[in-house]
Coordinates of C-alpha atoms in Angstrom, one line a residue:
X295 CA 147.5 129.3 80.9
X296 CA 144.0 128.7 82.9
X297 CA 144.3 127.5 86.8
X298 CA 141.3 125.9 86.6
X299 CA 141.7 122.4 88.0
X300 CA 139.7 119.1 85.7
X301 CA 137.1 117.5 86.8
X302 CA 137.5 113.3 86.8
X303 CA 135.5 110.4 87.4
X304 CA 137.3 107.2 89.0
X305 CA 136.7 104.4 89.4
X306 CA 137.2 103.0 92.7
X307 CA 137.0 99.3 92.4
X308 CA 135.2 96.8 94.8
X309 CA 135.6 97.2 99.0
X310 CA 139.3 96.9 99.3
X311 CA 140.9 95.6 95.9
X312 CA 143.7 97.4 95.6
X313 CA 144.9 96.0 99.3
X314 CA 144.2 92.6 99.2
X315 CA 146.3 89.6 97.7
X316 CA 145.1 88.3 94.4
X317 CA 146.4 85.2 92.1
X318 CA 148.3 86.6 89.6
X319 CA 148.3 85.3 85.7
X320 CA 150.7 83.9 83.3
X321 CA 152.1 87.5 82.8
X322 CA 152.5 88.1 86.7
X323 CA 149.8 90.6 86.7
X324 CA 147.1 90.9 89.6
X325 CA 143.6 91.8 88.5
X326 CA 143.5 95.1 90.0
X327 CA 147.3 96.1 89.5
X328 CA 146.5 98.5 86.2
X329 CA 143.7 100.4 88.3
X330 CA 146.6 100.6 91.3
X331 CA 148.6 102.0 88.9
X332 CA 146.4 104.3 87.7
X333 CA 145.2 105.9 90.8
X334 CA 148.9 106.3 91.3
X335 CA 149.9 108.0 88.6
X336 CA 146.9 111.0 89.0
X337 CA 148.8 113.2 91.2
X338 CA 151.7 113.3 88.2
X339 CA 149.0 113.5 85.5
X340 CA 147.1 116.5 87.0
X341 CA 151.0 118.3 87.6
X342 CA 150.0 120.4 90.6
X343 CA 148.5 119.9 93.8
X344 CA 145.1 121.6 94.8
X345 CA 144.4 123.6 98.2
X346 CA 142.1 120.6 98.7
X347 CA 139.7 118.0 96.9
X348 CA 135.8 117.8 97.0
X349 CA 134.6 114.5 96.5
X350 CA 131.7 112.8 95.0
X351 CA 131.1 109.1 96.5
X352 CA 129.1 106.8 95.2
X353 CA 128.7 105.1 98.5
X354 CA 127.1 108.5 100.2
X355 CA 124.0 107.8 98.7
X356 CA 121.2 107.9 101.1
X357 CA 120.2 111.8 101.9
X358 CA 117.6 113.6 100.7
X359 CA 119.9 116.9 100.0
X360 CA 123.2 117.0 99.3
X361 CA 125.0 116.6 102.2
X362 CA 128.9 118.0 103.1
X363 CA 131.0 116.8 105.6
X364 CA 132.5 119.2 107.7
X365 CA 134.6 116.9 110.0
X366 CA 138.3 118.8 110.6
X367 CA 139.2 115.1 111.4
X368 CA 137.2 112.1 109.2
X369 CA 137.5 109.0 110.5
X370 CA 137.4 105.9 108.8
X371 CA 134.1 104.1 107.9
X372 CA 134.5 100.4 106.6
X373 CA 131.2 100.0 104.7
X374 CA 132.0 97.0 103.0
X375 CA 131.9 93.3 104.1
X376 CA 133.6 89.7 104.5
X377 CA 136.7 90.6 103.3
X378 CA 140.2 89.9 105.0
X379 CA 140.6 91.2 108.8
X380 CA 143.6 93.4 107.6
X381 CA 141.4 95.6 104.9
X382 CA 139.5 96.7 108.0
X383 CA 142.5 97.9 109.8
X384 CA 143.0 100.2 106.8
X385 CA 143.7 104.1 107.7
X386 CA 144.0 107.5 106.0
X387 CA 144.2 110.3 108.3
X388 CA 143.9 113.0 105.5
X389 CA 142.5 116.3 107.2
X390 CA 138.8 117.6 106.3
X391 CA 138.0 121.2 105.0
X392 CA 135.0 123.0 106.7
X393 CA 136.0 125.8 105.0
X394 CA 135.5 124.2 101.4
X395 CA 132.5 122.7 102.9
X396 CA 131.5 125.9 103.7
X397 CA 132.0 127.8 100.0
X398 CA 130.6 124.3 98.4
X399 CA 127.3 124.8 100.4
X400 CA 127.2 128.7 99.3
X401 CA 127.3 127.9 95.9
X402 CA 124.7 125.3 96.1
X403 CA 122.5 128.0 97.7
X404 CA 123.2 130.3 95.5
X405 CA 122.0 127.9 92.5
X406 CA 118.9 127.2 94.8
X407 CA 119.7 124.1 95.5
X408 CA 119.0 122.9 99.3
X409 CA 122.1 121.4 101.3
X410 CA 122.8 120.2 104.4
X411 CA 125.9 118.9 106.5
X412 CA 127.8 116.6 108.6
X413 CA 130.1 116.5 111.3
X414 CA 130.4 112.9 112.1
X415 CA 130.8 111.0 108.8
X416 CA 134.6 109.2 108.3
X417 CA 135.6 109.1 104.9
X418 CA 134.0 105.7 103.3
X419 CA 135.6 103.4 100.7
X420 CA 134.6 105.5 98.4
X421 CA 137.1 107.9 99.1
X422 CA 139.6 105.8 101.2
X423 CA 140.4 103.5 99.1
X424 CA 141.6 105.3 95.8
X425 CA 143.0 108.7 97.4
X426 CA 145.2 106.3 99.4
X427 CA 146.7 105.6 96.4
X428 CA 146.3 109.1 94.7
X429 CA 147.6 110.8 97.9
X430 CA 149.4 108.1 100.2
X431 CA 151.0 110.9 102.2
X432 CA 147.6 111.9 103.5
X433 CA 148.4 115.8 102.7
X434 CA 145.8 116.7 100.9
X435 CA 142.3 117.7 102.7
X436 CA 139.4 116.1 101.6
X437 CA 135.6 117.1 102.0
X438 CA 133.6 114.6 100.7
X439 CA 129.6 115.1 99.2
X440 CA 126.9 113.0 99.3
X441 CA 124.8 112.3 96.1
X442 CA 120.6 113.0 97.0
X443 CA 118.6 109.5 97.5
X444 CA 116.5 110.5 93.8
X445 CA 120.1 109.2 92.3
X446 CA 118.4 110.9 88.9
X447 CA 120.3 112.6 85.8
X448 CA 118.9 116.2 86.2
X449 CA 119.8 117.0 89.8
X450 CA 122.9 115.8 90.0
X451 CA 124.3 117.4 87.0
X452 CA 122.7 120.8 88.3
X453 CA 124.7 120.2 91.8
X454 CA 127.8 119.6 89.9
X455 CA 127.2 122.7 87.8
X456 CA 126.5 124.7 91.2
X457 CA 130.1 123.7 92.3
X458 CA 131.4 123.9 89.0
X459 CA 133.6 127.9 90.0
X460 CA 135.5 125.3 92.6
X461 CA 137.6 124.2 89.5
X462 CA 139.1 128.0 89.8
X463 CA 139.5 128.2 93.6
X464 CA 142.3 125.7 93.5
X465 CA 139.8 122.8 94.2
X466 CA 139.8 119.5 92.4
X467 CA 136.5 117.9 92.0
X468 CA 136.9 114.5 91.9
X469 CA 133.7 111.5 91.2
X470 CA 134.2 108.0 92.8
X471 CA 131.9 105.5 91.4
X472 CA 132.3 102.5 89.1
X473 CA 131.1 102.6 85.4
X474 CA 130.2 98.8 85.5
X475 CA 128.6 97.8 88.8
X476 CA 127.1 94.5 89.0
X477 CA 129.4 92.6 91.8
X478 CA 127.3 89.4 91.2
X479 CA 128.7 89.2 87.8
X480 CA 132.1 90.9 88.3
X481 CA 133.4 87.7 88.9
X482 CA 131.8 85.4 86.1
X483 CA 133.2 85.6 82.4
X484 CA 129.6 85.1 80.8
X485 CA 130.0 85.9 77.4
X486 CA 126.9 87.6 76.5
X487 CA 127.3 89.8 79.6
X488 CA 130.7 90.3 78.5
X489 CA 129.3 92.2 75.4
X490 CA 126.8 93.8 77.1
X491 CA 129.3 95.6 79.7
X492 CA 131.3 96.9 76.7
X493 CA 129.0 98.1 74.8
X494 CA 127.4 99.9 77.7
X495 CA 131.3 101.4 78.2
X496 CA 131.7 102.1 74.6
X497 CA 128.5 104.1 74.9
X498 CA 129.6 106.0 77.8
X499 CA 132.5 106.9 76.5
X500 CA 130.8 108.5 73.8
X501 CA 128.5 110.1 76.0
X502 CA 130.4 111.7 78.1
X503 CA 132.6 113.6 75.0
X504 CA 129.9 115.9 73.9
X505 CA 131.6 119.8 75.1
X506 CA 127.8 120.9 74.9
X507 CA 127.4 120.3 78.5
X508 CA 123.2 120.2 77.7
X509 CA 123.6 118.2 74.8
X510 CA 126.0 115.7 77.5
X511 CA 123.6 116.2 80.1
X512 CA 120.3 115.3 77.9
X513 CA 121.8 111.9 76.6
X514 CA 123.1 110.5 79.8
X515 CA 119.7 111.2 81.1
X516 CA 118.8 108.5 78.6
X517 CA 121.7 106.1 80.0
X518 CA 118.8 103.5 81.3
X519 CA 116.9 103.7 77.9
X520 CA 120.3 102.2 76.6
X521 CA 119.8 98.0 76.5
X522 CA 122.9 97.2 78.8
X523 CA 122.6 99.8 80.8
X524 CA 120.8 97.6 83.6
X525 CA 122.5 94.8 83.3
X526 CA 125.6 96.1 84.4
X527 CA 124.5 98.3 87.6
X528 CA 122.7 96.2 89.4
X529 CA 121.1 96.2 92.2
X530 CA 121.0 99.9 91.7
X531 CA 123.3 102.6 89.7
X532 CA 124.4 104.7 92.7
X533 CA 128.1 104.0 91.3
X534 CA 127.0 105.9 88.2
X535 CA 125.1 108.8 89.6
X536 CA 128.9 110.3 90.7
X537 CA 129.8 110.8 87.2
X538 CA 127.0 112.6 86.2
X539 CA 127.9 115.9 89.0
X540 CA 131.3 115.3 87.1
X541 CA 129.4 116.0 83.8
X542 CA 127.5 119.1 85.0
X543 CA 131.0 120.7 86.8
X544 CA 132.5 119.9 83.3
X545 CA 130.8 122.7 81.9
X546 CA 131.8 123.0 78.6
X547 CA 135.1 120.6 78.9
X548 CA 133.9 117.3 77.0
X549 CA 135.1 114.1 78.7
X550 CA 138.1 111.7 77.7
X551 CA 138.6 108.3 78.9
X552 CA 141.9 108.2 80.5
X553 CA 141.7 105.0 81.7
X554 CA 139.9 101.3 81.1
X555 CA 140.5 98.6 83.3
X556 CA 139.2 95.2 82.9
X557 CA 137.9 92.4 84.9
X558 CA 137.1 88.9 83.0
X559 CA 136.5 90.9 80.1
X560 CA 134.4 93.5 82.0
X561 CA 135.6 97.2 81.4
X562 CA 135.5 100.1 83.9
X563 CA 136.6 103.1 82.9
X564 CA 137.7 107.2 84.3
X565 CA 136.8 109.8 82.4
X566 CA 138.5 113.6 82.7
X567 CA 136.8 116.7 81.7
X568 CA 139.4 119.7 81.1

C-alpha cells in the first residue's frame, strides 16, 4: 500500500463563513453548514495524519516568485473586511515548518524554478479559516506558499509538479481557493448566472479528471477560453490559480470531486487527486 499522501483543492468559502451566524432555512440548515462539515470530516477521509501540510492560498497572491513562509510561529493575518468584530478575534496557533520550507524551496531549485521566503507572514484566511476546521487542535504544522503575481496555467502547474515528491515525504499538499469567485454575485440568485456557474463547475470537474497530467494541464490552460469562465471569477481568478499547483503535484492521479457546496444555486466544489 503507497504512503504517498493526495493532493486536494478546497474550497475555503468567503472571509469568515464558517464562524459567523447565518439565517437558517425551512430544513434548519445554515448556508455554509455542508462546507463546515466538510472541512471537518477531511482529517477522517485522508485516515492518517501527515508530518506537516504545505499550503497553497489563494489570497498569497502578490509575489513575483513563489514565496514560502518560514515563520516557526505564524501569526494571524485578517485580510478580509466589514465583517462581525468577533471573526477578527479569530486564532489558530498551529506551528510553522522551516524545515519543509526549506526541502519545498530545494525542490523548486532543483526544477529551476526561482523562490524566495518569509519570515514575517501569519497564516491568512486562506489557511485559517478551513484548517481550523480540518485541524481544530492546532497540531499539525503548516507552511503556507504563495502563488507568483503572472496567476497563469503553465507556471503554476510546473511549481506544483516541482513539489510534487512531498506527497512521499509524509507531506500533504493542500490548495485553498474557491472554484466560483464572484462575491458580487454570490449573494444574488440571477438565473442566467445561476447556469453559467454550473456549467463552468461541470466543466471543471471534467477537467480536472484527465490522469494525463499534460493532457489536464493543457485544457485548464484553456479554462478562460471556456464562456463562464469569467463570469464567475471576477475581479480576478486568483482563487483558481491554487488548484492548478494541485493539478501539476497530481502527477498522474486524475481528480475527483469530493465535494459541491452550493450558495443560491451557485456550486463550489474540492477536488482530490490520489
Amino acid at each position: 500500500m503507497s504512503n504517498r499522501f493526495p493532493v486536494y483543492f478546497i474550497p475555503h468559502g468567503g472571509g469568515p463563513w464558517p464562524f459567523m451566524d447565518f439565517p437558517r432555512d425551512a430544513e434548519g440548515k445554515a448556508p455554509w453548514d455542508d462546507l463546515r462539515a466538510f472541512l471537518e470530516g477531511l482529517d477522517a477521509e485522508i485516515g492518517r495524519r501527515p508530518k506537516a501540510v504545505l499550503v497553497v492560498s489563494g489570497h498569497w497572491e502578490k509575489e513575483p516568485v513563489p514565496t514560502v513562509s518560514t515563520a516557526v510561529k505564524p501569526g494571524m493575518l485578517f485580510d478580509y473586511y466589514n465583517f462581525p468584530p468577533h471573526t477578527y478575534e479569530l486564532s489558530y496557533p498551529a506551528p510553522g515548518s522551516p524545515a519543509l520550507a526549506t526541502r519545498a524551496r530545494a525542490l523548486l531549485a532543483e526544477a529551476g524554478i526561482e523562490s524566495a521566503e518569509d519570515d514575517k507572514r501569519g497564516f491568512d484566511h486562506g489557511v485559517f479559516i478551513p484548517f481550523m476546521l480540518v485541524y481544530p487542535e492546532a497540531d499539525v504544522p503548516l507552511t503556507m506558499i504563495s502563488l507568483k503575481n503572472t496567476l497563469d496555467v503553465e507556471s503554476h502547474v510546473a511549481i506544483g509538479k516541482a513539489l510534487a515528491p512531498l506527497r512521499d515525504e509524509d507531506v500533504l499538499i493542500i490548495a485553498s481557493g474557491m472554484s466560483y469567485h464572484n462575491m458580487r454575485m454570490f449573494r444574488q440568485a440571477e438565473p442566467n448566472h445561476v447556469q453559467q456557474a454550473i456549467r463552468f463547475d461541470d466543466w471543471l470537474t471534467e477537467a480536472v479528471a484527465s490522469p494525463d497530467s499534460e493532457r489536464r494541464a493543457d485544457v485548464l490552460s484553456t479554462w478562460d477560453q471556456n464562456p463562464d469562465a469569467l463570469a464567475c471569477h471576477v475581479p480576478d481568478h486568483d482563487h483558481l490559480v491554487p488548484l492548478f499547483v494541485a493539478a501539476g503535484a497530481a502527477g498522474s492521479d486524475g481528480g475527483r470531486q469530493v465535494f459541491r457546496g452550493e450558495f443560491l444555486g451557485k456550486p463550489y466544489s474540492a477536488y482530490r487527486f490520489g
